[in-house]
PDB file of C-alpha atoms in Angstrom:
ATOM      1  CA  MET A   1      65.059 122.242 137.964  1.00 36.00           C
ATOM      2  CA  ALA A   2      68.675 123.236 137.025  1.00 35.00           C
ATOM      3  CA  ILE A   3      69.818 123.072 133.481  1.00 37.00           C
ATOM      4  CA  GLU A   4      73.786 121.405 133.916  1.00 37.00           C
ATOM      5  CA  HIS A   5      75.709 122.836 131.468  1.00 40.00           C
ATOM      6  CA  MET A   6      78.063 119.819 130.706  1.00 45.00           C
ATOM      7  CA  SER A   7      81.244 119.699 128.635  1.00 46.00           C
ATOM      8  CA  PHE A   8      81.674 118.439 125.680  1.00 48.00           C
ATOM      9  CA  PRO A   9      82.700 115.969 124.692  1.00 47.00           C
ATOM     10  CA  SER A  10      84.335 114.710 128.094  1.00 71.00           C
ATOM     11  CA  SER A  11      86.684 112.386 128.806  1.00 82.00           C
ATOM     12  CA  LEU A  12      85.178 108.562 128.482  1.00 81.00           C
ATOM     13  CA  THR A  13      83.832 110.316 125.146  1.00 81.00           C
ATOM     14  CA  GLN A  14      87.050 110.885 123.629  1.00 85.00           C
ATOM     15  CA  LYS A  15      88.279 107.863 124.811  1.00 88.00           C
ATOM     16  CA  LEU A  16      85.447 106.096 122.526  1.00 88.00           C
ATOM     17  CA  ALA A  17      85.870 108.026 119.954  1.00 89.00           C
ATOM     18  CA  VAL A  18      89.597 107.167 119.580  1.00 93.00           C
ATOM     19  CA  ALA A  19      89.322 103.595 119.912  1.00 93.00           C
ATOM     20  CA  GLU A  20      86.403 104.083 117.071  1.00 92.00           C
ATOM     21  CA  ILE A  21      89.272 105.538 115.143  1.00 94.00           C
ATOM     22  CA  GLU A  22      92.186 103.082 116.583  1.00 95.00           C
ATOM     23  CA  LYS A  23      89.714 100.761 115.419  1.00 95.00           C
ATOM     24  CA  SER A  24      89.066 102.235 111.948  1.00 96.00           C
ATOM     25  CA  ASN A  25      92.767 100.589 111.212  1.00 97.00           C
ATOM     26  CA  GLU A  26      90.719  97.164 110.767  1.00 97.00           C
ATOM     27  CA  TYR A  27      89.805  98.403 107.788  1.00 97.00           C
ATOM     28  CA  THR A  28      92.641 100.593 106.289  1.00 97.00           C
ATOM     29  CA  ARG A  29      95.427  98.237 107.184  1.00 97.00           C
ATOM     30  CA  GLN A  30      94.519  97.144 103.293  1.00 97.00           C
ATOM     31  CA  PHE A  31      95.317 100.034 101.882  1.00 97.00           C
ATOM     32  CA  GLY A  32      98.237 100.661 103.594  1.00 97.00           C
ATOM     33  CA  LEU A  33      97.140 103.318 105.629  1.00 98.00           C
ATOM     34  CA  THR A  34      97.254 103.054 109.603  1.00 97.00           C
ATOM     35  CA  LEU A  35      96.737 105.840 111.946  1.00 97.00           C
ATOM     36  CA  SER A  36      98.838 105.828 116.392  1.00 97.00           C
ATOM     37  CA  HIS A  37      97.025 106.477 118.843  1.00 97.00           C
ATOM     38  CA  PHE A  38      99.404 109.224 118.731  1.00 97.00           C
ATOM     39  CA  ASP A  39      97.399 110.057 115.522  1.00 97.00           C
ATOM     40  CA  ALA A  40      93.453 109.067 116.595  1.00 96.00           C
ATOM     41  CA  VAL A  41      94.022 111.762 119.223  1.00 95.00           C
ATOM     42  CA  GLU A  42      95.188 114.861 117.603  1.00 96.00           C
ATOM     43  CA  LEU A  43      91.894 113.421 115.260  1.00 95.00           C
ATOM     44  CA  VAL A  44      89.688 113.514 117.937  1.00 92.00           C
ATOM     45  CA  GLU A  45      91.081 117.173 118.733  1.00 93.00           C
ATOM     46  CA  THR A  46      90.937 118.366 115.727  1.00 95.00           C
ATOM     47  CA  ARG A  47      87.248 117.059 116.126  1.00 92.00           C
ATOM     48  CA  THR A  48      86.825 119.071 119.602  1.00 90.00           C
ATOM     49  CA  LEU A  49      88.261 122.426 117.731  1.00 92.00           C
ATOM     50  CA  ALA A  50      85.740 121.898 115.026  1.00 92.00           C
ATOM     51  CA  LEU A  51      82.622 121.213 116.485  1.00 90.00           C
ATOM     52  CA  LYS A  52      83.661 124.150 119.304  1.00 90.00           C
ATOM     53  CA  GLY A  53      83.736 126.418 116.643  1.00 88.00           C
ATOM     54  CA  SER A  54      80.798 125.602 114.546  1.00 86.00           C
ATOM     55  CA  GLY A  55      78.352 125.290 117.885  1.00 85.00           C
ATOM     56  CA  ARG A  56      77.877 121.803 117.049  1.00 86.00           C
ATOM     57  CA  ILE A  57      77.417 118.581 119.514  1.00 81.00           C
ATOM     58  CA  GLU A  58      78.466 114.962 118.598  1.00 78.00           C
ATOM     59  CA  PHE A  59      78.416 111.978 120.424  1.00 69.00           C
ATOM     60  CA  GLY A  60      81.372 108.951 119.815  1.00 63.00           C
ATOM     61  CA  GLY A  61      83.651 108.348 116.947  1.00 60.00           C
ATOM     62  CA  GLY A  62      80.608 110.778 115.239  1.00 77.00           C
ATOM     63  CA  VAL A  63      81.856 111.195 111.340  1.00 91.00           C
ATOM     64  CA  ILE A  64      85.023 110.248 111.695  1.00 93.00           C
ATOM     65  CA  GLU A  65      84.659 106.808 111.081  1.00 93.00           C
ATOM     66  CA  LYS A  66      82.665 107.797 108.485  1.00 95.00           C
ATOM     67  CA  ILE A  67      85.648 110.034 106.716  1.00 97.00           C
ATOM     68  CA  ILE A  68      88.559 107.233 107.265  1.00 97.00           C
ATOM     69  CA  ARG A  69      85.648 104.850 105.025  1.00 96.00           C
ATOM     70  CA  ALA A  70      84.978 106.646 102.402  1.00 97.00           C
ATOM     71  CA  PHE A  71      88.708 108.580 101.518  1.00 97.00           C
ATOM     72  CA  CYS A  72      90.875 105.961 102.672  1.00 97.00           C
ATOM     73  CA  HIS A  73      90.765 104.025  99.251  1.00 95.00           C
ATOM     74  CA  SER A  74      91.145 107.605  97.694  1.00 97.00           C
ATOM     75  CA  PRO A  75      93.898 107.490  94.724  1.00 97.00           C
ATOM     76  CA  TYR A  76      94.870 110.550  96.455  1.00 98.00           C
ATOM     77  CA  VAL A  77      95.494 109.663  99.600  1.00 97.00           C
ATOM     78  CA  SER A  78      98.665 108.122 100.744  1.00 97.00           C
ATOM     79  CA  LYS A  79     100.354 107.388 103.731  1.00 96.00           C
ATOM     80  CA  HIS A  80     102.020 110.681 103.305  1.00 97.00           C
ATOM     81  CA  ASN A  81      99.369 112.541 103.640  1.00 97.00           C
ATOM     82  CA  TYR A  82      96.257 110.098 105.614  1.00 98.00           C
ATOM     83  CA  THR A  83      96.475 112.403 108.483  1.00 97.00           C
ATOM     84  CA  GLU A  84      97.311 114.999 107.690  1.00 98.00           C
ATOM     85  CA  THR A  85      94.024 114.693 104.942  1.00 98.00           C
ATOM     86  CA  LEU A  86      91.580 113.404 107.737  1.00 98.00           C
ATOM     87  CA  HIS A  87      92.410 116.785 109.741  1.00 97.00           C
ATOM     88  CA  ASP A  88      91.404 119.097 107.489  1.00 98.00           C
ATOM     89  CA  LEU A  89      88.173 117.153 106.265  1.00 98.00           C
ATOM     90  CA  THR A  90      87.166 116.646 109.594  1.00 96.00           C
ATOM     91  CA  GLU A  91      86.897 120.800 109.275  1.00 96.00           C
ATOM     92  CA  MET A  92      85.649 121.063 106.479  1.00 96.00           C
ATOM     93  CA  PHE A  93      82.658 118.825 107.181  1.00 96.00           C
ATOM     94  CA  TYR A  94      81.896 120.838 110.038  1.00 94.00           C
ATOM     95  CA  TYR A  95      82.153 124.055 108.644  1.00 95.00           C
ATOM     96  CA  TYR A  96      80.258 122.608 105.422  1.00 95.00           C
ATOM     97  CA  LYS A  97      77.334 121.220 107.929  1.00 93.00           C
ATOM     98  CA  ASN A  98      76.921 124.524 109.516  1.00 92.00           C
ATOM     99  CA  GLU A  99      76.915 126.084 106.139  1.00 93.00           C
ATOM    100  CA  THR A 100      74.742 123.872 104.183  1.00 93.00           C
ATOM    101  CA  LEU A 101      72.552 125.016 107.184  1.00 91.00           C
ATOM    102  CA  ASP A 102      72.041 120.603 108.232  1.00 89.00           C
ATOM    103  CA  LEU A 103      69.885 120.223 104.453  1.00 92.00           C
ATOM    104  CA  ILE A 104      72.624 118.009 104.043  1.00 93.00           C
ATOM    105  CA  SER A 105      72.434 114.129 105.895  1.00 93.00           C
ATOM    106  CA  ASP A 106      76.031 113.428 106.995  1.00 93.00           C
ATOM    107  CA  ASP A 107      76.191 110.508 104.584  1.00 95.00           C
ATOM    108  CA  ASP A 108      75.532 112.553 101.446  1.00 94.00           C
ATOM    109  CA  LEU A 109      77.830 115.276 102.677  1.00 96.00           C
ATOM    110  CA  ILE A 110      80.999 112.684 102.932  1.00 97.00           C
ATOM    111  CA  LYS A 111      79.884 110.875  99.158  1.00 96.00           C
ATOM    112  CA  PHE A 112      79.625 114.513  98.042  1.00 96.00           C
ATOM    113  CA  MET A 113      82.881 114.974  99.441  1.00 97.00           C
ATOM    114  CA  LYS A 114      84.545 112.509  98.110  1.00 97.00           C
ATOM    115  CA  ASN A 115      82.943 112.214  94.447  1.00 96.00           C
ATOM    116  CA  SER A 116      84.575 116.418  95.102  1.00 96.00           C
ATOM    117  CA  PHE A 117      87.630 115.109  95.527  1.00 97.00           C
ATOM    118  CA  ASP A 118      88.460 112.043  93.861  1.00 97.00           C
ATOM    119  CA  GLY A 119      86.541 114.231  91.058  1.00 96.00           C
ATOM    120  CA  THR A 120      87.141 117.784  89.762  1.00 95.00           C
ATOM    121  CA  CYS A 121      89.671 118.367  92.374  1.00 97.00           C
ATOM    122  CA  GLN A 122      91.848 115.645  91.767  1.00 97.00           C
ATOM    123  CA  GLY A 123      92.807 115.335  94.963  1.00 97.00           C
ATOM    124  CA  SER A 124      93.252 119.145  96.158  1.00 97.00           C
ATOM    125  CA  LEU A 125      91.762 120.036  99.538  1.00 98.00           C
ATOM    126  CA  GLU A 126      91.542 123.119  98.712  1.00 97.00           C
ATOM    127  CA  LEU A 127      89.248 122.856  95.442  1.00 97.00           C
ATOM    128  CA  LEU A 128      87.137 121.148  97.276  1.00 97.00           C
ATOM    129  CA  ALA A 129      86.773 123.844 100.381  1.00 96.00           C
ATOM    130  CA  GLY A 130      87.048 126.819  98.008  1.00 95.00           C
ATOM    131  CA  ARG A 131      85.002 125.427  94.874  1.00 95.00           C
ATOM    132  CA  GLU A 132      83.027 122.948  95.353  1.00 95.00           C
ATOM    133  CA  LEU A 133      81.681 122.632  99.066  1.00 96.00           C
ATOM    134  CA  ASN A 134      81.290 126.479  98.736  1.00 95.00           C
ATOM    135  CA  ASN A 135      79.110 126.620  95.613  1.00 94.00           C
ATOM    136  CA  MET A 136      77.726 123.813  96.520  1.00 94.00           C
ATOM    137  CA  ALA A 137      76.556 124.909 100.376  1.00 94.00           C
ATOM    138  CA  ARG A 138      75.514 128.335  98.531  1.00 93.00           C
ATOM    139  CA  SER A 139      73.356 125.694  95.723  1.00 92.00           C
ATOM    140  CA  LEU A 140      71.559 124.020  99.076  1.00 92.00           C
ATOM    141  CA  ARG A 141      70.513 127.514 100.941  1.00 91.00           C
ATOM    142  CA  TYR A 142      68.917 128.853  97.734  1.00 90.00           C
ATOM    143  CA  GLY A 143      66.806 125.839  97.835  1.00 86.00           C
ATOM    144  CA  ARG A 144      68.344 122.814  94.845  1.00 82.00           C
ATOM    145  CA  ASP A 145      68.528 119.482  96.057  1.00 77.00           C
ATOM    146  CA  LEU A 146      71.958 117.820  96.562  1.00 73.00           C
ATOM    147  CA  HIS A 147      71.156 115.673  92.706  1.00 69.00           C
ATOM    148  CA  ASP A 148      70.748 119.263  90.734  1.00 69.00           C
ATOM    149  CA  THR A 149      73.546 120.492  92.435  1.00 65.00           C
ATOM    150  CA  GLU A 150      75.775 117.964  91.430  1.00 65.00           C
ATOM    151  CA  ASN A 151      74.602 118.060  87.993  1.00 61.00           C
ATOM    152  CA  MET A 152      75.022 122.215  87.967  1.00 57.00           C
ATOM    153  CA  LEU A 153      78.865 121.036  89.377  1.00 54.00           C
ATOM    154  CA  ASP A 154      79.311 118.823  86.625  1.00 56.00           C
ATOM    155  CA  ASP A 155      78.269 121.840  84.487  1.00 55.00           C
ATOM    156  CA  GLU A 156      81.307 123.209  85.430  1.00 47.00           C
ATOM    157  CA  LEU A 157      79.565 125.879  87.610  1.00 43.00           C
ATOM    158  CA  VAL A 158      82.606 128.991  88.198  1.00 43.00           C
ATOM    159  CA  GLU A 159      82.960 130.873  91.404  1.00 43.00           C
ATOM    160  CA  GLY A 160      81.407 133.856  91.786  1.00 41.00           C
ATOM    161  CA  GLU A 161      78.078 133.577  89.336  1.00 43.00           C
ATOM    162  CA  GLU A 162      75.265 135.678  90.887  1.00 40.00           C
ATOM    163  CA  TYR A 163      72.864 134.239  93.087  1.00 38.00           C
ATOM    164  CA  ASP A 164      69.441 135.574  90.942  1.00 41.00           C
ATOM    165  CA  GLU A 165      70.144 132.685  88.697  1.00 41.00           C
ATOM    166  CA  TYR A 166      68.911 130.633  90.785  1.00 39.00           C
ATOM    167  CA  GLU A 167      65.922 132.428  91.950  1.00 39.00           C
ATOM    168  CA  ASP A 168      63.746 132.689  88.281  1.00 39.00           C
ATOM    169  CA  GLU A 169      63.784 128.217  88.737  1.00 38.00           C
TER     170      GLU A 169
END
């Protein structure tokens, strides 16, 4: 039997993803945040590019709806930065799924992103990607579990620490 290559996401998959994202407006409206049809289509495009860039496959709306639900009540997300923030978070999510070697579940990664974004990053996407997620991914690759990583980050791990310090533990 020949293996046929399929183009993911297909048009139907994209339509389903857009519909799922638009449906999230029912929940986010209470926070004054909504996405237009165009915004939803653009988010699916961002996801498609992020999936291609990371070599991953996902069906349906995937994690975008989870990201929306997690971040829509952040004090650092408003109607002025909502869509742009979702694009950045979506790209970060897929990048760091690969960087963590899938050692962390989707839900735990989103929870870590949200806690860091609202906590130590105080709404800075640059700090989230460049410091917190980078340190978390590095720690997971060196055998620490997520709970230890969160505690380590709480102790203000600074970027650039040597990997060797984790080998003796």
